[in-house]
Short mmCIF file of C-alpha atoms and ligand atoms in Angstrom, two decimals:
data_model
loop_
_atom_site.label_atom_id
_atom_site.label_comp_id
_atom_site.label_asym_id
_atom_site.label_seq_id
_atom_site.Cartn_x
_atom_site.Cartn_y
_atom_site.Cartn_z
CA UNK A 1 28.95 -1.02 -8.93
CA UNK A 2 27.94 1.92 -10.92
CA UNK A 3 24.23 1.57 -10.00
CA UNK A 4 24.84 0.94 -5.98
CA UNK A 5 22.91 3.81 -4.62
CA UNK A 6 23.12 2.57 -0.78
CA UNK A 7 25.74 0.45 1.20
CA UNK A 8 23.16 -1.29 3.39
CA UNK A 9 19.56 -1.35 2.99
CA UNK A 10 17.33 -2.78 5.81
CA UNK A 11 13.71 -3.84 5.38
CA UNK A 12 11.60 -4.48 8.50
CA UNK A 13 8.64 -6.33 7.75
CA UNK A 14 9.14 -9.31 5.03
CA UNK A 15 6.01 -8.80 3.03
CA UNK A 16 4.81 -8.28 -0.71
CA UNK A 17 6.26 -4.86 -0.80
CA UNK A 18 9.86 -5.41 1.24
CA UNK A 19 10.24 -8.65 -0.80
CA UNK A 20 9.80 -6.88 -4.14
CA UNK A 21 12.20 -4.21 -3.18
CA UNK A 22 14.65 -6.85 -2.14
CA UNK A 23 14.16 -8.78 -5.36
CA UNK A 24 14.50 -5.41 -7.39
CA UNK A 25 17.64 -4.18 -5.51
CA UNK A 26 19.36 -7.26 -5.53
CA UNK A 27 18.60 -7.63 -9.37
CA UNK A 28 19.56 -4.18 -9.96
CA UNK A 29 22.76 -4.25 -7.46
CA UNK A 30 21.10 -1.25 -6.17
CA UNK A 31 22.48 -1.89 -2.59
CA UNK A 32 25.89 -3.75 -1.28
CA UNK A 33 23.59 -5.43 1.18
CA UNK A 34 19.94 -6.18 2.09
CA UNK A 35 19.08 -7.28 5.24
CA UNK A 36 15.65 -7.76 6.85
CA UNK A 37 13.79 -8.64 9.84
CA UNK A 38 10.20 -9.41 10.49
CA UNK A 39 8.46 -10.22 13.92
CA UNK A 40 7.34 -13.61 13.20
CA UNK A 41 9.75 -16.68 13.67
CA UNK A 42 7.90 -18.21 10.65
CA UNK A 43 8.21 -15.43 8.22
CA UNK A 44 12.01 -15.03 9.13
CA UNK A 45 12.22 -18.77 8.17
CA UNK A 46 10.52 -18.37 5.13
CA UNK A 47 12.63 -15.50 3.82
CA UNK A 48 15.73 -17.31 5.01
CA UNK A 49 14.59 -20.44 2.87
CA UNK A 50 13.98 -18.36 -0.36
CA UNK A 51 17.25 -16.41 0.23
CA UNK A 52 15.55 -13.23 0.27
CA UNK A 53 17.89 -11.13 1.92
CA UNK A 54 20.20 -11.29 5.15
CA UNK A 55 17.89 -12.42 7.53
CA UNK A 56 18.37 -10.78 11.31
CA UNK A 57 16.74 -12.10 14.43
CA UNK A 58 16.09 -8.51 15.71
CA UNK A 59 15.25 -5.29 13.99
CA UNK A 60 18.38 -3.72 15.98
CA UNK A 61 20.82 -6.10 14.06
CA UNK A 62 18.96 -5.22 10.71
CA UNK A 63 19.16 -1.95 10.82
CA UNK A 64 22.87 -1.51 12.40
CA UNK A 65 25.02 0.62 10.06
CA UNK A 66 22.36 0.67 7.35
CA UNK A 67 22.19 4.03 5.11
CA UNK A 68 18.64 3.18 4.10
CA UNK A 69 15.75 1.64 6.59
CA UNK A 70 12.66 0.80 5.09
CA UNK A 71 9.61 0.26 7.16
CA UNK A 72 7.23 -2.08 5.53
CA UNK A 73 4.90 -3.22 8.16
CA UNK A 74 1.12 -2.65 8.41
CA UNK A 75 0.38 0.96 9.13
CA UNK A 76 -0.58 0.18 12.72
CA UNK A 77 2.81 -1.39 13.43
CA UNK A 78 4.79 1.67 12.39
CA UNK A 79 5.20 3.50 15.92
CA UNK A 80 5.96 0.15 17.67
CA UNK A 81 8.64 -0.69 14.97
CA UNK A 82 10.14 2.67 15.20
CA UNK A 83 10.51 2.78 18.76
CA UNK A 84 12.40 -0.29 18.65
CA UNK A 85 14.76 0.56 16.03
CA UNK A 86 15.22 4.07 16.67
CA UNK A 87 18.01 3.87 19.08
CA UNK A 88 20.40 1.45 16.46
CA UNK A 89 19.80 3.90 13.89
CA UNK A 90 22.90 5.18 12.26
CA UNK A 91 23.81 8.77 11.96
CA UNK A 92 23.04 10.07 8.51
CA UNK A 93 20.86 7.41 7.76
CA UNK A 94 17.39 7.75 5.73
CA UNK A 95 14.33 6.13 6.85
CA UNK A 96 11.52 5.65 4.57
CA UNK A 97 8.35 3.88 4.64
CA UNK A 98 5.84 2.19 2.43
CA UNK A 99 2.57 2.50 4.29
CA UNK A 100 -0.70 3.06 2.37
CA UNK A 101 -1.70 6.25 4.65
CA UNK A 102 0.85 8.94 5.14
CA UNK A 103 -0.33 11.52 7.82
CA UNK A 104 -0.64 8.72 10.77
CA UNK A 105 2.82 7.23 9.65
CA UNK A 106 4.18 10.78 9.91
CA UNK A 107 2.56 11.19 13.48
CA UNK A 108 3.93 7.76 14.71
CA UNK A 109 7.36 7.93 13.37
CA UNK A 110 8.59 11.69 13.55
CA UNK A 111 8.33 11.70 17.73
CA UNK A 112 10.62 9.10 17.80
CA UNK A 113 13.20 10.14 15.09
CA UNK A 114 16.68 10.47 16.21
CA UNK A 115 18.83 13.74 15.33
CA UNK A 116 20.61 13.26 12.11
CA UNK A 117 18.37 10.81 10.83
CA UNK A 118 16.27 11.57 7.62
CA UNK A 119 12.97 10.62 7.55
CA UNK A 120 10.92 10.57 4.16
CA UNK A 121 7.86 8.85 3.96
CA UNK A 122 6.71 7.27 0.98
CA UNK A 123 4.28 5.14 -0.77
CA UNK A 124 4.52 2.91 -4.07
CA UNK A 125 0.81 2.43 -5.64
CA UNK A 126 1.57 -0.83 -6.60
CA UNK A 127 0.28 -4.41 -5.23
CA UNK A 128 -1.24 -7.69 -5.75
CA UNK A 129 -3.83 -9.22 -3.55
CA UNK A 130 -1.10 -11.66 -2.27
CA UNK A 131 1.17 -11.42 0.81
CA UNK A 132 3.91 -12.40 3.03
CA UNK A 133 7.77 -13.10 2.11
CA UNK A 134 6.90 -15.44 -1.09
CA UNK A 135 4.60 -12.79 -2.67
CA UNK A 136 7.31 -10.08 -3.60
CA UNK A 137 8.89 -10.14 -7.39
CA UNK A 138 11.33 -7.74 -8.67
CA UNK A 139 9.07 -5.98 -11.33
CA UNK A 140 6.16 -4.99 -9.12
CA UNK A 141 6.93 -1.54 -9.37
CA UNK A 142 7.94 -1.23 -12.82
CA UNK A 143 5.97 1.80 -14.50
CA UNK A 144 3.97 2.45 -11.36
CA UNK A 145 3.58 5.47 -9.35
CA UNK A 146 5.48 5.77 -6.14
CA UNK A 147 4.45 9.11 -4.04
CA UNK A 148 6.80 10.44 -1.43
CA UNK A 149 5.51 12.85 0.91
CA UNK A 150 8.55 14.77 2.44
CA UNK A 151 8.29 17.28 5.54
CA UNK A 152 9.26 20.89 4.85
CA UNK A 153 12.50 20.15 6.34
CA UNK A 154 13.61 17.18 4.34
CA UNK A 155 17.38 17.32 3.14
CA UNK A 156 17.09 17.67 -0.74
CA UNK A 157 20.51 15.16 -0.84
CA UNK A 158 18.67 12.61 1.23
CA UNK A 159 15.42 12.84 -0.95
CA UNK A 160 17.46 12.96 -4.25
CA UNK A 161 19.16 9.64 -3.17
CA UNK A 162 15.84 7.99 -2.36
CA UNK A 163 14.52 9.06 -5.55
CA UNK A 164 17.34 7.54 -7.66
CA UNK A 165 16.58 3.85 -5.81
CA UNK A 166 12.91 4.00 -6.66
CA UNK A 167 13.49 5.03 -10.12
CA UNK A 168 15.97 2.24 -10.45
CA UNK A 169 13.37 -0.33 -9.41
CA UNK A 170 11.22 0.96 -12.56
CA UNK A 171 8.97 3.02 -10.80
CA UNK A 172 7.94 6.97 -11.36
CA UNK A 173 8.11 9.52 -7.99
CA UNK A 174 5.84 12.35 -7.48
CA UNK A 175 5.33 14.40 -4.62
CA UNK A 176 2.45 15.44 -2.48
CA UNK A 177 1.59 16.53 0.89
CA UNK A 178 0.70 13.87 3.43
CA UNK A 179 -3.13 14.92 3.96
CA UNK A 180 -3.71 15.27 0.21
CA UNK A 181 -2.09 11.72 -0.39
CA UNK A 182 -4.38 10.49 2.19
CA UNK A 183 -7.59 11.85 0.18
CA UNK A 184 -6.60 10.79 -3.12
CA UNK A 185 -5.99 7.43 -1.90
CA UNK A 186 -9.07 7.12 -0.39
CA UNK A 187 -10.78 7.59 -3.68
CA UNK A 188 -8.44 5.90 -5.90
CA UNK A 189 -7.79 2.66 -3.54
CA UNK A 190 -9.40 2.57 0.14
CA UNK A 191 -12.78 3.09 -0.40
CA UNK A 192 -12.85 0.88 -3.38
CA UNK A 193 -11.44 -2.03 -1.36
CA UNK A 194 -14.07 -1.58 1.37
CA UNK A 195 -17.14 -1.75 -1.17
CA UNK A 196 -15.43 -4.41 -2.57
CA UNK A 197 -15.11 -6.29 0.85
CA UNK A 198 -18.91 -5.66 1.34
CA UNK A 199 -19.75 -6.87 -1.73
CA UNK A 200 -18.36 -10.65 -0.87
CA UNK A 201 -19.93 -10.00 2.17
CA UNK A 202 -23.21 -9.64 0.52
CA UNK A 203 -22.85 -12.64 -1.66
CA UNK A 204 -22.00 -14.44 1.70
CA UNK A 205 -25.31 -13.60 3.53
CA UNK A 206 -27.63 -14.70 0.62
CA UNK A 207 -29.59 -17.72 1.22
CA UNK A 208 -30.91 -18.39 -1.99
CA UNK A 209 -27.75 -18.27 -3.85
CA UNK A 210 -25.07 -20.81 -2.58
CA UNK A 211 -21.60 -20.07 -1.92
CA UNK A 212 -20.63 -22.60 -4.93
CA UNK A 213 -23.07 -20.72 -7.25
CA UNK A 214 -21.28 -17.61 -6.63
CA UNK A 215 -17.72 -19.30 -7.48
CA UNK A 216 -18.67 -21.17 -10.37
CA UNK A 217 -20.97 -18.34 -11.98
CA UNK A 218 -18.78 -15.59 -11.01
CA UNK A 219 -19.11 -13.38 -14.01
CA UNK A 220 -16.58 -10.20 -15.06
CA UNK A 221 -18.61 -8.21 -12.44
CA UNK A 222 -18.08 -10.32 -9.16
CA UNK A 223 -14.91 -11.88 -10.21
CA UNK A 224 -13.08 -8.81 -11.62
CA UNK A 225 -14.72 -6.51 -8.87
CA UNK A 226 -13.82 -8.45 -5.64
CA UNK A 227 -10.35 -9.29 -6.67
CA UNK A 228 -8.99 -6.87 -4.32
CA UNK A 229 -11.29 -8.31 -1.25
CA UNK A 230 -8.59 -11.19 -1.05
CA UNK A 231 -5.75 -8.71 0.35
CA UNK A 232 -4.47 -8.82 3.78
CA UNK A 233 -7.03 -8.38 6.49
CA UNK A 234 -4.39 -6.89 8.97
CA UNK A 235 -3.00 -4.12 6.38
CA UNK A 236 -6.55 -3.21 5.53
CA UNK A 237 -7.79 -2.66 9.02
CA UNK A 238 -4.88 -0.75 9.63
CA UNK A 239 -5.36 1.64 6.48
CA UNK A 240 -9.22 2.33 7.59
CA UNK A 241 -8.43 2.79 11.12
CA UNK A 242 -5.72 5.58 10.18
CA UNK A 243 -7.58 6.91 7.44
CA UNK A 244 -10.59 7.47 8.95
CA UNK A 245 -11.72 10.83 8.11
CA UNK A 246 -10.98 10.59 4.14
CA UNK A 247 -12.28 7.19 3.88
CA UNK A 248 -15.54 8.24 5.76
CA UNK A 249 -15.93 11.45 3.55
CA UNK A 250 -15.55 9.40 0.51
CA UNK A 251 -18.14 6.86 1.84
CA UNK A 252 -20.45 9.26 2.70
CA UNK A 253 -20.46 10.46 -0.88
CA UNK A 254 -20.46 6.77 -2.42
CA UNK A 255 -23.71 6.02 -0.60
CA UNK A 256 -25.58 9.20 -1.87
CA UNK A 257 -24.56 8.33 -5.37
CA UNK A 258 -25.76 4.78 -4.96
CA UNK A 259 -28.85 6.19 -3.59
CA UNK A 260 -29.31 8.42 -6.66
CA UNK A 261 -29.17 5.04 -8.72
CA UNK A 262 -31.34 3.11 -6.53
CA UNK A 263 -34.17 6.01 -6.80
CA UNK A 264 -33.43 6.09 -10.62
CA UNK A 265 -34.00 2.10 -10.95
CA UNK A 266 -37.10 2.40 -8.73
CA UNK A 267 -38.56 4.62 -10.59
CA UNK A 268 -37.55 3.23 -13.95
CA UNK A 269 -35.74 6.65 -15.06
CA UNK A 270 -33.83 5.00 -17.97
CA UNK A 271 -32.73 8.60 -19.13
CA UNK A 272 -30.89 9.10 -15.91
CA UNK A 273 -29.18 5.96 -15.68
CA UNK A 274 -27.91 6.24 -19.44
CA UNK A 275 -26.61 9.82 -18.66
CA UNK A 276 -25.00 8.66 -15.34
CA UNK A 277 -23.23 6.00 -17.12
CA UNK A 278 -22.00 7.68 -20.00
CA UNK A 279 -20.27 9.92 -17.81
CA UNK A 280 -18.75 7.58 -15.71
CA UNK A 281 -17.70 5.56 -18.94
CA UNK A 282 -16.07 8.45 -20.40
CA UNK A 283 -14.17 9.01 -17.02
CA UNK A 284 -13.14 5.49 -16.70
CA UNK A 285 -11.66 5.12 -20.48
CA UNK A 286 -9.12 7.51 -19.63
CA UNK A 287 -7.61 5.11 -17.00
CA UNK A 288 -5.39 2.64 -18.74
P1 NAD B 301 2.50 -8.02 4.02
O1 NAD B 301 1.30 -8.73 4.65
O2 NAD B 301 2.45 -9.04 2.96
O3 NAD B 301 3.89 -7.90 4.69
C1 NAD B 301 3.73 -7.12 6.18
C2 NAD B 301 5.17 -7.72 6.84
O4 NAD B 301 4.89 -7.30 8.36
C3 NAD B 301 4.97 -9.36 7.25
O5 NAD B 301 6.04 -9.97 7.03
C4 NAD B 301 4.81 -9.24 8.93
O6 NAD B 301 5.18 -10.59 9.40
C5 NAD B 301 5.30 -8.10 9.03
N1 NAD B 301 5.21 -7.43 10.33
C6 NAD B 301 3.85 -7.03 11.01
N2 NAD B 301 3.90 -6.70 12.16
C7 NAD B 301 5.24 -6.62 12.40
C8 NAD B 301 5.77 -5.97 13.66
N3 NAD B 301 5.69 -5.12 14.56
N4 NAD B 301 7.08 -5.95 13.42
C9 NAD B 301 7.67 -6.31 12.48
N5 NAD B 301 7.58 -6.96 11.30
C10 NAD B 301 6.12 -6.99 11.48
O7 NAD B 301 2.12 -6.80 3.85
P2 NAD B 301 2.37 -5.68 2.50
O8 NAD B 301 1.66 -5.82 1.63
O9 NAD B 301 4.08 -5.96 2.21
O10 NAD B 301 2.38 -4.34 3.38
C11 NAD B 301 3.23 -3.63 3.89
C12 NAD B 301 3.13 -2.33 3.93
O11 NAD B 301 2.93 -1.71 2.53
C13 NAD B 301 1.84 -1.99 4.75
O12 NAD B 301 2.03 -0.65 5.27
C14 NAD B 301 0.95 -1.78 3.65
O13 NAD B 301 -0.22 -0.36 3.84
C15 NAD B 301 1.87 -0.89 2.35
N6 NAD B 301 1.57 -1.28 1.08
C16 NAD B 301 0.58 -2.49 0.68
C17 NAD B 301 0.30 -2.52 -0.81
C18 NAD B 301 -0.17 -3.86 -1.06
O14 NAD B 301 -0.91 -3.82 -2.14
N7 NAD B 301 -0.20 -5.03 -0.47
C19 NAD B 301 0.67 -1.49 -1.72
C20 NAD B 301 1.41 -0.25 -1.20
C21 NAD B 301 1.47 -0.25 0.07
#
């Protein structure tokens, strides 16, 4: 087909992101074959049952002869998966990942990289609070950013080809260096997730408000704000363990701001609250 970008794409990890890629690649005829592997038998069985891709029982089989390999496992599992597949990668293959943190994945993958294999780290800024092989859908990446954090020696042709696949799945690509990516995402994604988790924790600890009341009377605040607290615990544990410095930096600033507002409330300083909300509303209205 004219649109085919790769002959064989191998997806390692068969969750929301890999599943969405499988759908988008197959719908668009973007690869000749799509193979997949996940560590758990139950995940492989489900993926087979729903016909997600050609499911293999070992990672070695999945990546054999693949010209694109996608690591779509939690960030903390990248090193282990890379060590497992490294001896089986085809010369000239491109390997990319979709991890939410970039520098730690580069540190985990680069040392195991065989000669003549191109490594191009990436991160689609697209997701839902759902996980697992049934969660994926073809339009997940449409009009969403997909950040690439190529290394200085990245092969431009391999990069252009991966870019073609990503844009054919409907996403917009941009490039950034890994440490900057990790700081930007700490602000836009990682810290907000942590704060949402704690808000649910607070509601859970209240004795005078029951769990049923929290659910039943979940107003716009709690409902909208905590949707992301239903996300996969393993994935998010790994994000915080692997983006420690940037997350702690942002959380330190967050608690400072919170104390400023807490003090304004205690002192009855309506002017300060009003000024703060006016400024933040203007910023928030700029986000579609
Ligand atoms: P998911 O929980 O839906 O799926 C993860 C998959 O990896 C599962 O199939 C699991 O069986 C498999 N797995 C776990 N450890 C493994 C191992 N050692 N070997 C082989 N398979 C293993 O997760 P997801 O949402 O698809 O996330 C995958 C990656 O994408 C993560 O690195 C995450 O940080 C990143 N990401 C997630 C989102 C999101 O919103 N969910 C968005 C962008 C990027």
